[in-house]
Tab-separated table of C-alpha atoms (C1' of nucleotides) in Angstrom:
chain	number	residue	atom	x	y	z
O	17	MET	CA	-6.550	-13.836	-0.591
O	18	ALA	CA	-3.614	-11.629	-1.366
O	19	LEU	CA	-0.555	-12.614	1.122
O	20	ARG	CA	-0.790	-15.915	0.242
O	21	HIS	CA	0.614	-15.409	-3.020
O	22	ALA	CA	3.207	-13.093	-1.798
O	23	VAL	CA	4.400	-15.933	0.496
O	24	LEU	CA	4.529	-18.394	-2.105
O	25	ALA	CA	6.677	-16.238	-4.224
O	26	ALA	CA	9.157	-15.393	-1.487
O	27	LEU	CA	9.489	-19.158	-0.817
O	28	LEU	CA	10.845	-19.534	-4.493
O	29	ASP	CA	14.012	-17.781	-3.433
O	30	GLY	CA	14.415	-20.796	-0.964
O	31	GLU	CA	13.673	-22.278	2.048
O	32	TYR	CA	12.391	-20.304	5.025
O	33	SER	CA	10.822	-19.967	8.490
O	34	GLY	CA	8.298	-18.217	9.787
O	35	TYR	CA	10.578	-16.013	11.628
O	36	GLN	CA	13.085	-15.565	8.586
O	37	LEU	CA	9.934	-14.277	6.607
O	38	THR	CA	9.227	-11.779	8.916
O	39	LYS	CA	12.846	-10.374	8.342
O	40	ILE	CA	11.775	-10.556	4.460
O	41	PHE	CA	8.607	-8.907	4.761
O	42	ASP	CA	9.881	-6.379	7.165
O	43	VAL	CA	12.308	-5.103	4.485
O	44	GLY	CA	9.252	-5.517	2.240
O	45	VAL	CA	9.773	-8.557	-0.017
O	46	SER	CA	11.792	-6.107	-2.376
O	47	ASN	CA	9.256	-3.349	-1.336
O	48	PHE	CA	6.052	-5.228	-3.135
O	49	TRP	CA	4.192	-6.463	0.043
O	50	TYR	CA	4.242	-5.663	3.516
O	51	ALA	CA	2.829	-7.716	6.167
O	52	ALA	CA	3.036	-8.347	10.205
O	53	PRO	CA	4.615	-11.295	11.611
O	54	GLN	CA	1.397	-12.629	13.054
O	55	GLN	CA	0.224	-12.780	9.878
O	56	LEU	CA	2.923	-14.673	8.421
O	57	TYR	CA	2.633	-17.216	10.984
O	58	ALA	CA	-0.903	-17.887	10.339
O	59	GLU	CA	-0.642	-17.824	6.586
O	60	LEU	CA	2.071	-20.424	6.648
O	61	THR	CA	-0.088	-22.607	8.489
O	62	LYS	CA	-2.983	-22.194	6.238
O	63	LEU	CA	-0.611	-22.607	3.147
O	64	GLU	CA	0.615	-25.785	4.754
O	65	ALA	CA	-3.258	-27.036	5.485
O	66	ASP	CA	-4.132	-26.621	1.964
O	67	GLY	CA	-0.836	-28.220	0.752
O	68	LEU	CA	0.748	-25.288	-1.133
O	69	VAL	CA	3.778	-25.429	0.873
O	70	ALA	CA	5.684	-28.196	2.867
O	71	GLY	CA	7.147	-27.848	6.151
O	72	ARG	CA	10.252	-29.507	7.439
O	73	GLU	CA	11.901	-29.111	11.020
O	74	VAL	CA	15.242	-27.856	11.348
O	75	VAL	CA	17.411	-28.831	14.225
O	76	GLN	CA	19.655	-26.138	15.491
O	77	ARG	CA	22.334	-25.949	18.358
O	78	GLY	CA	22.287	-22.846	20.231
O	79	ARG	CA	19.138	-21.667	18.745
O	80	PRO	CA	15.487	-22.759	19.135
O	81	ASN	CA	14.614	-25.377	16.368
O	82	LYS	CA	12.671	-24.006	13.644
O	83	ARG	CA	10.464	-24.955	10.698
O	84	VAL	CA	11.288	-24.065	7.196
O	85	PHE	CA	8.790	-24.392	4.113
O	86	GLN	CA	9.000	-24.802	0.500
O	87	VAL	CA	6.635	-24.774	-2.293
O	88	THR	CA	5.133	-27.926	-3.515
O	89	ARG	CA	4.233	-28.612	-6.969
O	90	ALA	CA	0.408	-27.585	-5.895
O	91	GLY	CA	1.701	-24.375	-4.846
O	92	LEU	CA	3.983	-23.575	-8.043
O	93	ASP	CA	0.433	-24.108	-9.976
O	94	GLU	CA	-1.277	-21.945	-7.961
O	95	LEU	CA	1.262	-19.053	-8.530
O	96	ALA	CA	1.279	-19.734	-12.238
O	97	ALA	CA	-2.326	-19.506	-12.214
O	98	PHE	CA	-2.509	-16.237	-10.322
O	99	ALA	CA	0.170	-14.764	-12.493
O	100	ALA	CA	-2.093	-14.939	-15.591
O	101	THR	CA	-5.110	-13.503	-13.483
O	102	PRO	CA	-5.725	-9.794	-14.192
O	103	ALA	CA	-3.799	-7.539	-12.052
O	104	LYS	CA	-5.446	-5.632	-9.016
O	105	PRO	CA	-4.487	-1.868	-8.804
O	106	LEU	CA	-1.572	-0.809	-6.711
O	107	LEU	CA	-2.314	-0.353	-2.878
O	108	LEU	CA	-0.331	2.345	-1.405
O	109	ARG	CA	-0.951	3.821	1.509
O	110	ASP	CA	1.255	6.443	3.262
O	111	ASP	CA	1.024	8.447	6.434
O	112	LEU	CA	3.812	10.488	5.587
O	113	VAL	CA	3.056	11.916	2.176
O	114	VAL	CA	-0.485	12.930	3.546
O	115	LYS	CA	1.195	14.840	6.274
O	116	VAL	CA	3.458	16.514	3.889
O	117	HIS	CA	-0.048	17.314	2.246
O	118	ALA	CA	-1.125	19.273	5.246
O	119	ALA	CA	2.370	20.670	5.630
O	120	ASP	CA	1.225	24.315	5.527
O	121	LEU	CA	-0.909	23.821	8.665
O	122	ALA	CA	1.320	23.612	11.394
O	123	ASP	CA	4.760	23.385	13.064
O	124	PRO	CA	7.160	21.818	10.433
O	125	ALA	CA	9.602	20.402	12.864
O	126	PRO	CA	8.146	17.203	13.627
O	127	LEU	CA	7.477	16.793	10.038
O	128	ILE	CA	10.859	17.551	8.716
O	129	ALA	CA	12.404	15.006	11.504
O	130	GLN	CA	10.111	12.154	10.354
O	131	LEU	CA	11.210	13.002	6.639
O	132	ARG	CA	14.950	13.037	7.697
O	133	GLU	CA	14.157	9.518	9.115
O	134	ARG	CA	12.275	7.997	6.338
O	135	ALA	CA	15.025	9.245	4.057
O	136	GLU	CA	17.728	7.057	5.954
O	137	GLU	CA	15.418	4.135	6.124
O	138	ALA	CA	15.043	4.592	2.296
O	139	ALA	CA	18.660	4.903	1.827
O	140	ALA	CA	19.397	1.769	4.000
O	141	LYS	CA	16.926	-0.226	1.906
O	142	LEU	CA	18.479	0.839	-1.429
O	143	ALA	CA	21.861	-0.288	-0.418
O	144	PHE	CA	20.238	-3.685	0.526
O	145	PHE	CA	18.431	-3.979	-2.686
O	146	GLU	CA	21.382	-3.221	-4.676
O	147	GLN	CA	23.611	-5.552	-2.873
O	148	THR	CA	20.960	-8.043	-3.531
O	149	LEU	CA	20.914	-7.228	-6.989
O	150	ARG	CA	24.953	-7.544	-7.303
O	151	ARG	CA	24.509	-10.867	-5.726
O	152	LEU	CA	21.646	-12.208	-7.890
O	153	ARG	CA	23.462	-11.326	-11.388
O	154	GLY	CA	27.197	-12.820	-10.145
O	155	ASP	CA	29.786	-12.049	-12.609
O	156	LEU	CA	27.437	-10.832	-15.714
O	157	ASP	CA	26.768	-7.162	-15.956
O	158	GLU	CA	22.921	-6.121	-16.017
O	159	GLU	CA	21.998	-6.201	-19.434
O	160	GLU	CA	23.688	-9.470	-20.084
O	161	PHE	CA	21.934	-11.293	-16.877
O	162	LEU	CA	18.423	-9.915	-18.091
O	163	ARG	CA	19.202	-11.380	-21.447
O	164	ALA	CA	20.408	-14.728	-20.459
O	165	GLY	CA	20.247	-15.184	-16.497
O	166	GLU	CA	18.414	-18.179	-15.322
O	167	ARG	CA	15.835	-16.615	-13.366
O	168	VAL	CA	15.035	-12.770	-13.944
O	169	GLY	CA	12.056	-12.641	-11.729
O	170	PRO	CA	13.618	-11.863	-8.798
O	171	TYR	CA	16.093	-9.514	-10.278
O	172	LEU	CA	13.186	-7.480	-11.740
O	173	SER	CA	10.943	-7.437	-8.632
O	174	CYS	CA	14.037	-6.318	-6.907
O	175	LEU	CA	14.755	-3.629	-9.672
O	176	ALA	CA	11.329	-2.229	-8.869
O	177	GLY	CA	12.293	-1.929	-4.854
O	178	CYS	CA	15.509	0.170	-5.810
O	179	ARG	CA	13.565	2.352	-8.240
O	180	LEU	CA	10.876	2.833	-5.477
O	181	GLU	CA	13.661	3.281	-2.291
O	182	ARG	CA	15.931	5.514	-4.650
O	183	GLU	CA	12.967	8.165	-5.292
O	184	MET	CA	11.389	7.988	-1.781
O	185	ARG	CA	14.953	8.934	-0.436
O	186	ASP	CA	15.382	11.949	-2.968
O	187	TRP	CA	11.795	12.995	-2.420
O	188	CYS	CA	11.910	13.068	1.570
O	189	ARG	CA	15.250	14.865	1.464
O	190	GLN	CA	13.716	17.423	-1.257
O	191	SER	CA	10.676	17.763	0.895
O	192	ALA	CA	12.414	18.075	4.007
O	193	ARG	CA	14.957	20.933	2.892
O	194	THR	CA	12.006	22.844	1.093
O	195	LEU	CA	10.432	22.765	4.614
O	196	GLU	CA	13.553	23.781	6.645
O	197	GLU	CA	14.187	26.626	4.096
O	198	ARG	CA	10.823	28.106	4.404
O	199	ALA	CA	10.584	27.835	8.302
O	200	GLY	CA	13.933	29.412	8.251
O	201	ARG	CA	12.968	32.456	6.728
O	202	ARG	CA	9.716	33.111	8.394
O	203	VAL	CA	11.179	32.850	12.077
N	29	MET	CA	-7.702	5.518	12.180
N	30	ALA	CA	-6.255	5.630	8.954
N	31	LEU	CA	-8.438	6.844	6.136
N	32	ARG	CA	-9.617	9.852	8.248
N	33	HIS	CA	-6.705	12.059	7.705
N	34	ALA	CA	-6.563	11.278	4.072
N	35	VAL	CA	-9.968	12.524	3.650
N	36	LEU	CA	-9.269	15.440	5.855
N	37	ALA	CA	-6.034	16.397	3.838
N	38	ALA	CA	-7.633	16.134	0.534
N	39	LEU	CA	-10.544	18.409	1.335
N	40	LEU	CA	-7.666	20.977	2.248
N	41	ASP	CA	-7.755	21.567	-1.434
N	42	GLY	CA	-11.498	22.813	-1.465
N	43	GLU	CA	-14.727	21.517	-0.944
N	44	TYR	CA	-15.915	18.178	-2.496
N	45	SER	CA	-18.561	15.835	-2.272
N	46	GLY	CA	-18.469	12.004	-1.698
N	47	TYR	CA	-18.457	11.158	-5.199
N	48	GLN	CA	-15.575	13.831	-6.136
N	49	LEU	CA	-13.645	12.347	-3.558
N	50	THR	CA	-14.306	9.081	-4.983
N	51	LYS	CA	-12.598	10.392	-8.433
N	52	ILE	CA	-9.522	12.027	-6.526
N	53	PHE	CA	-8.888	8.726	-4.391
N	54	ASP	CA	-9.238	6.750	-7.715
N	55	VAL	CA	-5.906	8.413	-8.949
N	56	GLY	CA	-4.661	8.055	-5.740
N	57	VAL	CA	-4.791	11.475	-4.104
N	58	SER	CA	-1.499	12.103	-5.479
N	59	ASN	CA	-0.954	8.518	-5.174
N	60	PHE	CA	-0.308	8.260	-1.508
N	61	TRP	CA	-3.770	6.715	-0.241
N	62	TYR	CA	-5.950	4.395	-2.050
N	63	ALA	CA	-9.684	3.994	-0.814
N	64	ALA	CA	-12.793	2.456	-2.322
N	65	PRO	CA	-16.027	4.541	-2.995
N	66	GLN	CA	-18.091	3.077	-0.071
N	67	GLN	CA	-15.319	3.590	2.365
N	68	LEU	CA	-15.285	7.153	1.685
N	69	TYR	CA	-19.103	7.783	2.011
N	70	ALA	CA	-18.908	6.074	5.360
N	71	GLU	CA	-16.100	7.916	6.688
N	72	LEU	CA	-17.438	11.456	5.600
N	73	THR	CA	-20.482	10.331	7.162
N	74	LYS	CA	-18.395	9.675	10.698
N	75	LEU	CA	-16.278	12.747	10.056
N	76	GLU	CA	-19.430	14.856	10.032
N	77	ALA	CA	-20.723	13.245	13.123
N	78	ASP	CA	-17.579	14.129	14.909
N	79	GLY	CA	-17.683	17.332	13.668
N	80	LEU	CA	-14.205	17.245	11.755
N	81	VAL	CA	-16.187	18.473	8.801
N	82	ALA	CA	-19.028	20.498	7.697
N	83	GLY	CA	-21.171	19.178	4.835
N	84	ARG	CA	-23.585	21.649	2.765
N	85	GLU	CA	-26.122	20.691	0.222
N	86	VAL	CA	-25.408	22.053	-3.390
N	87	VAL	CA	-28.331	22.345	-5.526
N	88	GLN	CA	-27.310	21.106	-9.441
N	89	ARG	CA	-29.710	21.685	-12.433
N	90	GLY	CA	-29.356	18.818	-14.945
N	91	ARG	CA	-27.757	16.791	-12.378
N	92	PRO	CA	-28.644	15.239	-8.851
N	93	ASN	CA	-27.565	17.564	-6.011
N	94	LYS	CA	-24.866	16.791	-3.828
N	95	ARG	CA	-23.191	17.251	-0.478
N	96	VAL	CA	-19.846	18.975	-0.346
N	97	PHE	CA	-17.730	19.134	2.829
N	98	GLN	CA	-15.215	21.597	4.323
N	99	VAL	CA	-12.744	20.741	7.115
N	100	THR	CA	-13.834	22.758	10.108
N	101	ARG	CA	-11.479	24.235	12.836
N	102	ALA	CA	-11.455	21.021	14.670
N	103	GLY	CA	-10.550	19.007	11.741
N	104	LEU	CA	-7.665	21.316	11.007
N	105	ASP	CA	-6.386	20.634	14.781
N	106	GLU	CA	-6.715	17.376	14.117
N	107	LEU	CA	-4.696	17.035	11.303
N	108	ALA	CA	-2.164	19.182	12.760
N	109	ALA	CA	-1.866	16.969	15.587
N	110	PHE	CA	-1.851	13.928	13.436
N	111	ALA	CA	1.490	15.431	11.392
N	112	ALA	CA	3.241	15.647	14.502
N	113	THR	CA	2.683	11.908	15.367
N	114	PRO	CA	5.561	9.536	14.617
N	115	ALA	CA	4.838	8.089	10.983
N	116	LYS	CA	3.789	4.619	10.195
N	117	PRO	CA	5.924	2.758	7.641
N	118	LEU	CA	4.869	2.935	4.011
N	119	LEU	CA	2.318	0.224	3.332
N	120	LEU	CA	2.493	-0.902	-0.424
N	121	ARG	CA	0.820	-3.852	-1.567
N	122	ASP	CA	1.397	-4.505	-5.238
N	123	ASP	CA	-0.220	-8.024	-6.857
N	124	LEU	CA	1.822	-7.143	-10.190
N	125	VAL	CA	5.392	-6.988	-8.831
N	126	VAL	CA	4.610	-10.401	-6.782
N	127	LYS	CA	3.808	-11.757	-10.208
N	128	VAL	CA	7.054	-10.667	-11.735
N	129	HIS	CA	8.892	-12.009	-8.932
N	130	ALA	CA	7.441	-15.547	-10.007
N	131	ALA	CA	7.768	-14.532	-13.601
N	132	ASP	CA	9.830	-17.766	-14.492
N	133	LEU	CA	7.440	-20.175	-13.733
N	134	ALA	CA	4.924	-19.915	-16.278
N	135	ASP	CA	3.651	-18.724	-19.631
N	136	PRO	CA	4.917	-15.024	-19.559
N	137	ALA	CA	2.402	-13.500	-22.167
N	138	PRO	CA	-0.417	-12.688	-19.936
N	139	LEU	CA	2.049	-11.289	-17.489
N	140	ILE	CA	3.670	-8.973	-20.356
N	141	ALA	CA	0.258	-7.566	-21.003
N	142	GLN	CA	-0.586	-6.540	-17.556
N	143	LEU	CA	2.766	-4.749	-17.649
N	144	ARG	CA	1.935	-2.883	-20.786
N	145	GLU	CA	-1.346	-2.081	-19.340
N	146	ARG	CA	-0.054	-0.843	-15.877
N	147	ALA	CA	2.537	1.067	-17.936
N	148	GLU	CA	-0.062	2.844	-19.642
N	149	GLU	CA	-2.312	3.752	-16.550
N	150	ALA	CA	1.126	5.044	-15.063
N	151	ALA	CA	1.913	7.585	-18.057
N	152	ALA	CA	-1.654	8.646	-17.820
N	153	LYS	CA	-1.296	9.322	-14.022
N	154	LEU	CA	2.064	10.910	-14.468
N	155	ALA	CA	0.695	13.307	-17.183
N	156	PHE	CA	-2.338	14.349	-14.635
N	157	PHE	CA	0.236	15.034	-11.861
N	158	GLU	CA	2.209	16.885	-13.880
N	159	GLN	CA	-0.326	19.067	-15.262
N	160	THR	CA	-1.592	19.222	-11.642
N	161	LEU	CA	1.916	20.828	-10.681
N	162	ARG	CA	1.944	23.315	-13.598
N	163	ARG	CA	-1.370	24.207	-12.445
N	164	LEU	CA	-0.394	24.554	-8.335
N	165	ARG	CA	2.566	26.695	-9.493
N	166	GLY	CA	1.004	29.167	-11.999
N	167	ASP	CA	3.594	31.757	-13.567
N	168	LEU	CA	6.639	30.617	-11.092
N	169	ASP	CA	9.113	28.142	-11.847
N	170	GLU	CA	9.249	25.263	-9.510
N	171	GLU	CA	12.384	26.440	-7.219
N	172	GLU	CA	10.794	29.773	-7.011
N	173	PHE	CA	7.480	28.081	-6.015
N	174	LEU	CA	9.080	25.764	-3.412
N	175	ARG	CA	10.553	29.089	-2.016
N	176	ALA	CA	7.801	31.612	-1.885
N	177	GLY	CA	4.774	29.857	-2.932
N	178	GLU	CA	1.910	29.904	-0.559
N	179	ARG	CA	1.267	26.299	0.147
N	180	VAL	CA	3.757	23.757	-0.721
N	181	GLY	CA	2.238	20.850	0.840
N	182	PRO	CA	0.066	19.524	-2.046
N	183	TYR	CA	3.006	20.594	-4.275
N	184	LEU	CA	5.038	18.375	-2.570
N	185	SER	CA	2.849	15.515	-2.338
N	186	CYS	CA	1.961	15.602	-6.159
N	187	LEU	CA	5.700	15.417	-6.903
N	188	ALA	CA	5.905	12.568	-4.927
N	189	GLY	CA	3.119	11.313	-7.329
N	190	CYS	CA	5.194	12.084	-10.236
N	191	ARG	CA	8.141	10.155	-9.013
N	192	LEU	CA	6.545	7.226	-8.143
N	193	GLU	CA	4.417	6.804	-11.622
N	194	ARG	CA	7.346	7.931	-13.460
N	195	GLU	CA	9.230	4.944	-12.187
N	196	MET	CA	6.443	2.286	-12.242
N	197	ARG	CA	5.824	3.437	-15.867
N	198	ASP	CA	9.675	2.803	-16.790
N	199	TRP	CA	9.703	-0.411	-14.586
N	200	CYS	CA	6.906	-1.724	-16.081
N	201	ARG	CA	8.433	-1.254	-19.833
N	202	GLN	CA	11.652	-2.576	-19.005
N	203	SER	CA	10.147	-5.798	-17.151
N	204	ALA	CA	7.818	-6.144	-20.192
N	205	ARG	CA	10.810	-5.655	-22.648
N	206	THR	CA	12.753	-8.179	-20.725
N	207	LEU	CA	10.320	-10.820	-20.557
N	208	GLU	CA	9.462	-10.547	-24.123
N	209	GLU	CA	12.897	-10.683	-25.563
N	210	ARG	CA	13.359	-13.928	-23.550
N	211	ALA	CA	10.180	-15.352	-24.395
N	212	GLY	CA	11.036	-14.620	-28.244
N	213	ARG	CA	14.368	-16.399	-27.992
N	214	ARG	CA	12.898	-19.328	-26.554
N	215	VAL	CA	10.054	-20.166	-28.725
Y	4	DA	C1'	-33.668	2.818	-26.027
Y	5	DT	C1'	-29.253	1.816	-23.818
Y	6	DA	C1'	-25.188	3.045	-22.228
Y	7	DG	C1'	-22.398	5.706	-19.259
Y	8	DG	C1'	-21.950	9.357	-15.776
Y	9	DC	C1'	-23.521	11.722	-11.563
Y	10	DA	C1'	-24.647	10.649	-6.676
Y	11	DT	C1'	-25.188	7.849	-2.500
Y	12	DG	C1'	-25.277	4.538	0.270
Y	13	DT	C1'	-26.186	-0.896	3.043
Y	14	DA	C1'	-24.646	-5.428	4.499
Y	15	DA	C1'	-21.982	-9.429	5.397
Y	16	DG	C1'	-17.704	-11.470	5.674
Y	17	DC	C1'	-12.850	-11.499	5.693
Y	18	DA	C1'	-8.315	-9.729	5.656
Y	19	DG	C1'	-5.027	-7.323	8.575
Y	20	DT	C1'	-4.022	-4.774	12.874
Y	21	DT	C1'	-3.379	-4.391	17.905
Y	22	DA	C1'	-2.235	-6.352	22.049
Y	23	DC	C1'	-0.958	-9.988	24.700
Y	24	DA	C1'	1.965	-14.437	25.775
Y	25	DT	C1'	6.046	-17.325	26.089
Y	26	DG	C1'	10.640	-19.387	26.406
Y	27	DA	C1'	15.350	-20.498	25.053
Y	28	DT	C1'	20.028	-18.546	23.989
Y	29	DT	C1'	23.670	-15.221	23.165
Y	30	DT	C1'	25.456	-10.813	23.635
Y	31	DA	C1'	26.945	-6.551	26.140
S	14	DT	C1'	22.020	-9.270	34.939
S	15	DA	C1'	19.582	-6.913	31.333
S	16	DA	C1'	18.916	-6.670	26.490
S	17	DA	C1'	18.886	-8.474	21.895
S	18	DT	C1'	17.797	-11.854	18.976
S	19	DC	C1'	15.782	-16.489	17.478
S	20	DA	C1'	11.108	-18.453	17.449
S	21	DT	C1'	6.058	-19.118	17.580
S	22	DG	C1'	1.931	-18.533	18.308
S	23	DT	C1'	-3.442	-16.511	20.324
S	24	DA	C1'	-7.349	-13.489	21.002
S	25	DA	C1'	-10.094	-9.378	19.958
S	26	DC	C1'	-11.184	-5.907	17.530
S	27	DT	C1'	-11.833	-2.882	13.290
S	28	DG	C1'	-10.914	-1.665	8.980
S	29	DC	C1'	-11.627	-2.796	4.120
S	30	DT	C1'	-13.130	-5.245	0.358
S	31	DT	C1'	-17.059	-7.449	-2.418
S	32	DA	C1'	-21.654	-7.544	-3.486
S	33	DC	C1'	-25.884	-5.695	-3.767
S	34	DA	C1'	-29.322	-1.618	-4.218
S	35	DT	C1'	-31.605	2.830	-6.099
S	36	DG	C1'	-32.454	6.440	-9.163
S	37	DC	C1'	-31.752	10.540	-12.171
S	38	DC	C1'	-30.068	12.927	-16.193
S	39	DT	C1'	-27.193	13.063	-20.611
S	40	DA	C1'	-25.274	11.581	-24.517
S	41	DT	C1'	-25.403	8.544	-28.363
DNA sequence: ATAGGCATGTAAGCAGTTACATGATTTA
DNA sequence: TAAATCATGTAACTGCTTACATGCCTAT
């Protein structure tokens, strides 16, 4: 089981509803996990049935009510046990890099457009993660926070997201520029 | 279908057998796709049935014979069409970052060990990719190759692998150091 | 002799994707 | 009044993972 632990880890940061989690997982939970909305609702149901999270109804006005979840004691134990388990290799699957690998075959224009688009997305995610880092560390600077801050886990995972998105942005731009220049000279 | 195009893209670099592809995909095809060995054998069978790759028997001495595959004209068309298709979002799933996110919960020692191990793997992959880049560009320097080289696709995808592994290595080291220092002061 | 690399699969089960479905409320 | 956001699911399918299976050859 896989998504299970990602959901538990996300719920360490606070109580969230299924819908809120879809937003968090949409940006990638600091880019370490991707999941579709339907998966999240299903997983929350299972987690609650297994007693690893506890849900409570939140009545809202002007909006549909929602159920928010928090990790139970059993859930914390499960997460701690998981952390000591040998890590599986990184799972990475990216259409876009496959396309770039095959870039010499065909018309580069649609590929360049996709690279530009991805670069924009990466830049937006990077900005979001950097903002999250500032929020997490408060008044402290990074070094100080990593030494003495209360919870460094979310900070470190967010740093991973920053690194990934920064490189993704720059790689997309570099690749787009390269393909553009080559296309320009060929026409 | 997903693995399909990754296999076709990998076979652009030359004829490979199922077993050879397992090695290439093990290192991640420049880290853009992961696939288990059994998937590759199954996918090659399907690709051949669909006429997108053609296999031929290679007789070896001192080793079992093997079947190597090359992309057919239809396969090239399929890849070119795929490249023009809108890109799906990056799919990333990493146990290790989930564990780091939850790092404040439990004994940091096993997690630090996993981070060190991953850092080593990333360093090894990085070295491999950098060597691949040197091989691809031959006598030219990078800028020159990207401008005038014959096939830049594999070079660009390999650059993506380098960027990812370099950041992975550094992030693992930074996270391990952070957790170590905090554990040291607490004990 | 035994371990490890080369070489190729099958079968069962589950996780994840795609498509479909509903309905209220706010904003343009 | 149409579109967007909030909110939560079900059902069918398929792709992926895990476990199992086989056999030859080389190096230690």
